[in-house]
Short mmCIF file of C-alpha atoms in Angstrom, two decimals:
data_model
loop_
_atom_site.label_atom_id
_atom_site.label_comp_id
_atom_site.label_asym_id
_atom_site.label_seq_id
_atom_site.Cartn_x
_atom_site.Cartn_y
_atom_site.Cartn_z
CA MET A 1 119.52 125.17 91.72
CA ASN A 2 122.79 123.96 93.69
CA ALA A 3 125.46 124.19 90.30
CA GLU A 4 126.48 120.02 91.55
CA LEU A 5 122.72 119.24 91.02
CA ALA A 6 121.91 120.34 88.38
CA SER A 7 124.50 117.39 86.65
CA PHE A 8 121.89 115.00 88.05
CA ARG A 9 119.12 113.89 86.27
CA VAL A 10 116.45 116.17 84.39
CA MET A 11 112.85 114.94 82.67
CA GLU A 12 111.32 116.62 80.21
CA LEU A 13 107.53 116.59 80.39
CA CYS A 14 106.44 117.61 77.14
CA PRO A 15 108.39 120.30 75.28
CA GLY A 16 109.59 122.98 77.49
CA VAL A 17 108.08 121.36 81.21
CA TYR A 18 111.15 119.86 82.72
CA VAL A 19 111.28 117.99 85.90
CA CYS A 20 113.62 117.34 88.66
CA SER A 21 114.75 113.15 89.03
CA PRO A 22 113.02 111.41 91.72
CA GLU A 23 116.12 111.42 93.80
CA VAL A 24 116.46 114.84 93.61
CA SER A 25 112.48 115.33 94.29
CA LEU A 26 114.10 113.38 97.46
CA LEU A 27 116.73 116.05 99.01
CA TYR A 28 114.14 118.83 98.48
CA MET A 29 111.85 116.77 100.83
CA ALA A 30 114.66 116.30 103.21
CA GLN A 31 114.19 119.50 103.98
CA LYS A 32 110.76 119.50 105.21
CA LEU A 33 110.16 115.72 106.25
CA SER A 34 111.02 113.86 109.02
CA LEU A 35 113.65 111.32 109.11
CA ASP A 36 111.04 108.49 108.94
CA SER A 37 108.94 109.82 106.56
CA LEU A 38 111.95 110.65 104.35
CA VAL A 39 112.75 106.94 104.52
CA LEU A 40 109.26 105.86 103.93
CA LEU A 41 108.95 108.07 101.00
CA GLY A 42 112.30 106.48 99.71
CA TYR A 43 110.54 103.49 99.97
CA GLU A 44 108.28 104.28 97.75
CA LEU A 45 110.58 105.70 95.30
CA CYS A 46 112.91 102.75 95.40
CA GLY A 47 110.09 100.64 95.30
CA ARG A 48 107.11 99.00 92.92
CA TYR A 49 104.16 100.87 94.02
CA VAL A 50 102.82 104.17 93.62
CA LEU A 51 99.88 105.95 96.02
CA ASP A 52 96.67 106.60 94.34
CA PRO A 53 93.28 107.26 96.15
CA MET A 54 91.44 106.23 92.75
CA ILE A 55 92.65 102.49 93.53
CA ASP A 56 89.96 100.74 95.70
CA LYS A 57 93.07 99.40 98.00
CA GLY A 58 94.85 102.51 97.27
CA PHE A 59 97.83 102.05 95.23
CA GLY A 60 98.80 100.27 91.68
CA THR A 61 102.08 99.03 90.55
CA ARG A 62 105.31 100.57 88.42
CA PRO A 63 108.75 100.13 88.36
CA ALA A 64 111.25 101.80 90.85
CA LEU A 65 111.66 105.21 89.94
CA CYS A 66 115.37 105.33 91.28
CA SER A 67 117.46 103.20 93.60
CA VAL A 68 119.43 104.15 96.90
CA ALA A 69 122.67 103.89 95.02
CA GLN A 70 121.60 107.09 92.85
CA ILE A 71 120.03 108.44 96.38
CA SER A 72 123.30 108.36 97.88
CA GLU A 73 124.91 110.24 95.10
CA VAL A 74 122.30 112.72 95.74
CA ALA A 75 123.08 112.47 98.66
CA LYS A 76 127.00 113.56 99.11
CA VAL A 77 126.24 116.67 97.58
CA ARG A 78 127.31 118.33 101.07
CA ARG A 79 126.02 122.50 100.28
CA ALA A 80 123.10 120.79 99.82
CA ARG A 81 120.14 121.75 102.25
CA GLY A 82 118.71 118.36 103.24
CA ALA A 83 121.96 116.20 102.51
CA ARG A 84 122.69 115.29 105.30
CA ALA A 85 119.33 114.56 106.64
CA LEU A 86 119.24 112.33 102.80
CA ARG A 87 122.74 110.10 104.04
CA LYS A 88 120.80 109.05 106.92
CA ALA A 89 117.52 107.79 105.16
CA ALA A 90 119.63 106.45 102.43
CA LYS A 91 121.19 103.93 104.15
CA ARG A 92 118.14 102.72 105.55
CA ILE A 93 116.45 102.61 102.77
CA VAL A 94 115.59 99.37 101.71
CA GLU A 95 114.45 98.74 97.22
CA GLY A 96 112.07 96.62 96.44
CA SER A 97 108.86 97.16 98.74
CA TYR A 98 105.28 96.18 96.96
CA SER A 99 103.42 98.19 98.70
CA LYS A 100 103.57 101.12 101.81
CA ARG A 101 102.57 98.36 104.30
CA GLU A 102 105.17 96.48 103.50
CA SER A 103 107.44 98.87 103.42
CA VAL A 104 106.33 99.87 107.27
CA LEU A 105 106.57 96.25 108.08
CA SER A 106 110.21 95.85 106.95
CA MET A 107 111.40 99.37 108.76
CA CYS A 108 110.03 98.31 111.99
CA LEU A 109 111.54 94.81 112.10
CA GLY A 110 114.77 96.31 109.98
CA TYR A 111 115.23 100.15 111.76
CA ALA A 112 117.94 99.20 115.05
CA PRO A 113 116.40 99.37 118.72
CA ALA A 114 117.49 103.30 118.61
CA TRP A 115 115.37 104.12 116.20
CA GLY A 116 112.13 101.82 117.47
CA GLY A 117 113.01 98.32 115.34
CA TYR A 118 114.44 95.13 116.09
CA ARG A 119 117.57 95.17 113.65
CA PHE A 120 116.48 92.21 111.67
CA SER A 121 119.35 92.49 108.68
CA GLY A 122 120.37 89.82 106.20
CA TYR A 123 116.97 90.63 103.49
CA GLU A 124 115.73 91.39 100.32
CA LEU A 125 111.89 92.70 99.21
CA ASN A 126 110.16 90.71 96.93
CA SER A 127 114.15 88.45 95.56
CA GLU A 128 112.74 86.34 93.12
CA LEU A 129 112.98 82.51 93.80
CA ARG A 130 113.65 79.87 91.88
CA LEU A 131 111.21 77.17 92.66
CA SER A 132 112.03 73.28 92.39
CA GLU A 133 110.17 71.39 89.17
CA ARG A 134 108.09 69.41 92.04
CA ALA A 135 107.56 73.40 93.82
CA ALA A 136 106.31 74.61 90.38
CA ARG A 137 104.22 72.30 89.50
CA ILE A 138 102.56 73.11 93.11
CA TYR A 139 102.32 77.15 91.81
CA GLY A 140 102.29 76.79 88.53
CA LYS A 141 105.31 79.05 87.32
CA ASP A 142 108.97 78.11 87.68
CA SER A 143 109.76 81.28 89.93
CA CYS A 144 107.82 83.65 92.58
CA ARG A 145 108.56 86.08 95.29
CA GLY A 146 108.63 86.83 99.27
CA ASP A 147 108.03 90.25 100.66
CA MET A 148 110.70 89.95 103.24
CA VAL A 149 113.46 86.90 102.25
CA PHE A 150 116.08 86.21 104.32
CA ALA A 151 117.61 83.66 101.48
CA GLN A 152 120.27 81.50 103.47
CA GLU A 153 117.81 80.88 106.35
CA ARG A 154 115.20 80.09 103.98
CA VAL A 155 112.59 82.30 105.95
CA ILE A 156 109.59 84.47 104.64
CA VAL A 157 108.09 87.50 106.22
CA GLU A 158 105.09 88.67 104.23
CA TYR A 159 102.56 91.03 105.01
CA ASP A 160 98.99 89.57 104.44
CA SER A 161 96.54 92.34 103.28
CA ASP A 162 93.07 92.56 104.25
CA SER A 163 90.90 89.57 102.53
CA GLU A 164 88.25 92.19 101.86
CA HIS A 165 90.78 93.80 99.30
CA THR A 166 91.73 90.50 97.35
CA SER A 167 89.60 88.30 95.01
CA ALA A 168 89.41 84.48 95.14
CA ALA A 169 91.94 83.85 92.88
CA ALA A 170 94.51 86.10 94.42
CA ARG A 171 94.44 84.14 97.62
CA GLY A 172 94.13 81.14 95.12
CA LYS A 173 96.94 82.15 93.89
CA ASP A 174 98.65 82.89 97.14
CA ALA A 175 98.49 79.82 98.73
CA ARG A 176 99.54 77.98 96.04
CA ARG A 177 102.51 79.96 95.87
CA VAL A 178 103.17 79.55 100.02
CA ALA A 179 103.02 75.56 99.54
CA ALA A 180 105.36 75.57 96.76
CA LEU A 181 107.86 77.90 98.92
CA ALA A 182 107.07 75.00 101.88
CA MET A 183 107.90 72.57 99.38
CA ASP A 184 111.40 73.82 98.93
CA GLY A 185 111.79 74.37 102.33
CA TYR A 186 110.96 77.70 102.75
CA HIS A 187 109.19 78.74 105.95
CA VAL A 188 107.18 81.62 105.52
CA ILE A 189 106.01 84.00 108.93
CA SER A 190 102.31 86.16 107.84
CA VAL A 191 101.66 89.37 108.87
CA THR A 192 98.46 90.96 109.19
CA LYS A 193 96.77 94.16 110.27
CA PRO A 194 96.30 94.03 113.24
CA GLN A 195 99.64 92.46 113.93
CA LEU A 196 101.22 95.17 112.63
CA GLU A 197 99.48 97.75 114.50
CA SER A 198 100.12 96.37 118.00
CA THR A 199 103.74 96.85 119.39
CA GLU A 200 103.02 93.83 121.74
CA GLN A 201 101.08 91.25 119.42
CA LEU A 202 104.57 92.72 116.34
CA ASP A 203 106.97 91.52 119.76
CA ALA A 204 105.42 88.01 119.20
CA VAL A 205 105.74 88.10 115.57
CA ALA A 206 109.60 89.26 116.13
CA GLU A 207 109.80 86.59 118.51
CA VAL A 208 108.99 84.08 116.05
CA LEU A 209 111.06 84.91 113.35
CA SER A 210 113.87 85.13 116.09
CA MET A 211 113.53 81.71 116.74
CA ARG A 212 113.34 80.84 112.73
CA LEU A 213 116.39 82.55 112.12
CA ASN A 214 117.94 81.45 115.14
CA ARG A 215 118.96 84.37 116.17
CA GLU A 216 118.72 86.43 119.40
CA MET A 217 116.37 88.95 120.27
CA PRO A 218 118.83 91.85 120.45
CA ARG A 219 119.90 93.10 124.01
CA VAL A 220 118.15 96.57 124.69
CA ARG A 221 119.16 98.72 127.04
CA ILE A 222 116.85 101.49 126.40
CA ALA A 223 114.71 103.03 129.05
CA ASP A 224 111.57 104.27 126.29
CA TYR A 225 112.41 101.07 124.02
CA GLU A 226 108.81 100.45 123.74
CA ASP A 227 107.91 104.12 123.51
CA ARG A 228 110.16 104.08 120.43
CA LYS A 229 108.91 101.24 118.97
CA ASP A 230 104.88 102.58 119.46
CA ALA A 231 105.71 105.80 118.34
CA LEU A 232 107.02 104.72 115.40
CA ARG A 233 104.64 102.55 114.42
CA LYS A 234 102.26 104.74 114.74
CA SER A 235 104.05 107.69 112.62
CA LEU A 236 104.40 105.62 109.43
CA LEU A 237 101.22 103.99 109.43
CA THR A 238 99.25 107.83 110.29
CA ARG A 239 101.67 110.56 108.25
CA ARG A 240 99.83 111.79 105.84
CA ASP A 241 102.26 114.87 104.91
CA TRP A 242 104.37 113.15 102.00
CA TYR A 243 101.70 112.30 100.60
CA VAL A 244 101.31 114.08 96.77
CA TYR A 245 98.77 113.64 94.60
#
């Protein structure tokens, strides 16, 4: 191992068995993955979900394994293989995602046009929102979370997962949450699976979001911009080479 990397976290799984930290593991994966796949894996490590084929919906929840700050520190080891790619990836990772498709949505909307995105910025993933007394009565709790939260503009973009994998109780709770957010002046934009999988429909989502944020859509002078958007989305939704079970 690189001498500089030896100073980063090492975890003991059991007596005599050690593994390197998630951020160092990501550095090694940077030698094998495309940049977009590396960013997506970074979203998972800095997020609150774990891919698990044994679960019906394909993933479960757990605390974040590392932070963007920790990844950035590892990426400073300039002589390490993969460090340059990791530095680029660290600038694109957003912490706090709760699912792979939420990560994909964040990347598609947040990436710069040159990378196939729409360049929306100024949001956090799943930040805690304190509710007013009236809104709390609707939801049954004094706080809740939103997927992509543009706090200043009070706009939230939510990935609406497949209803067939969601119980009636969960759908009812989510409806109360959206109603509570509306009571507090938030506008919630839902994005469905078909919308995420269609460049044309995601374009429409971006236009609505731009209007709600009172921002202009980016003026893109890239000849193959439509192809880049399509390629990014398809790549993120179909890649399997970074799954490790």
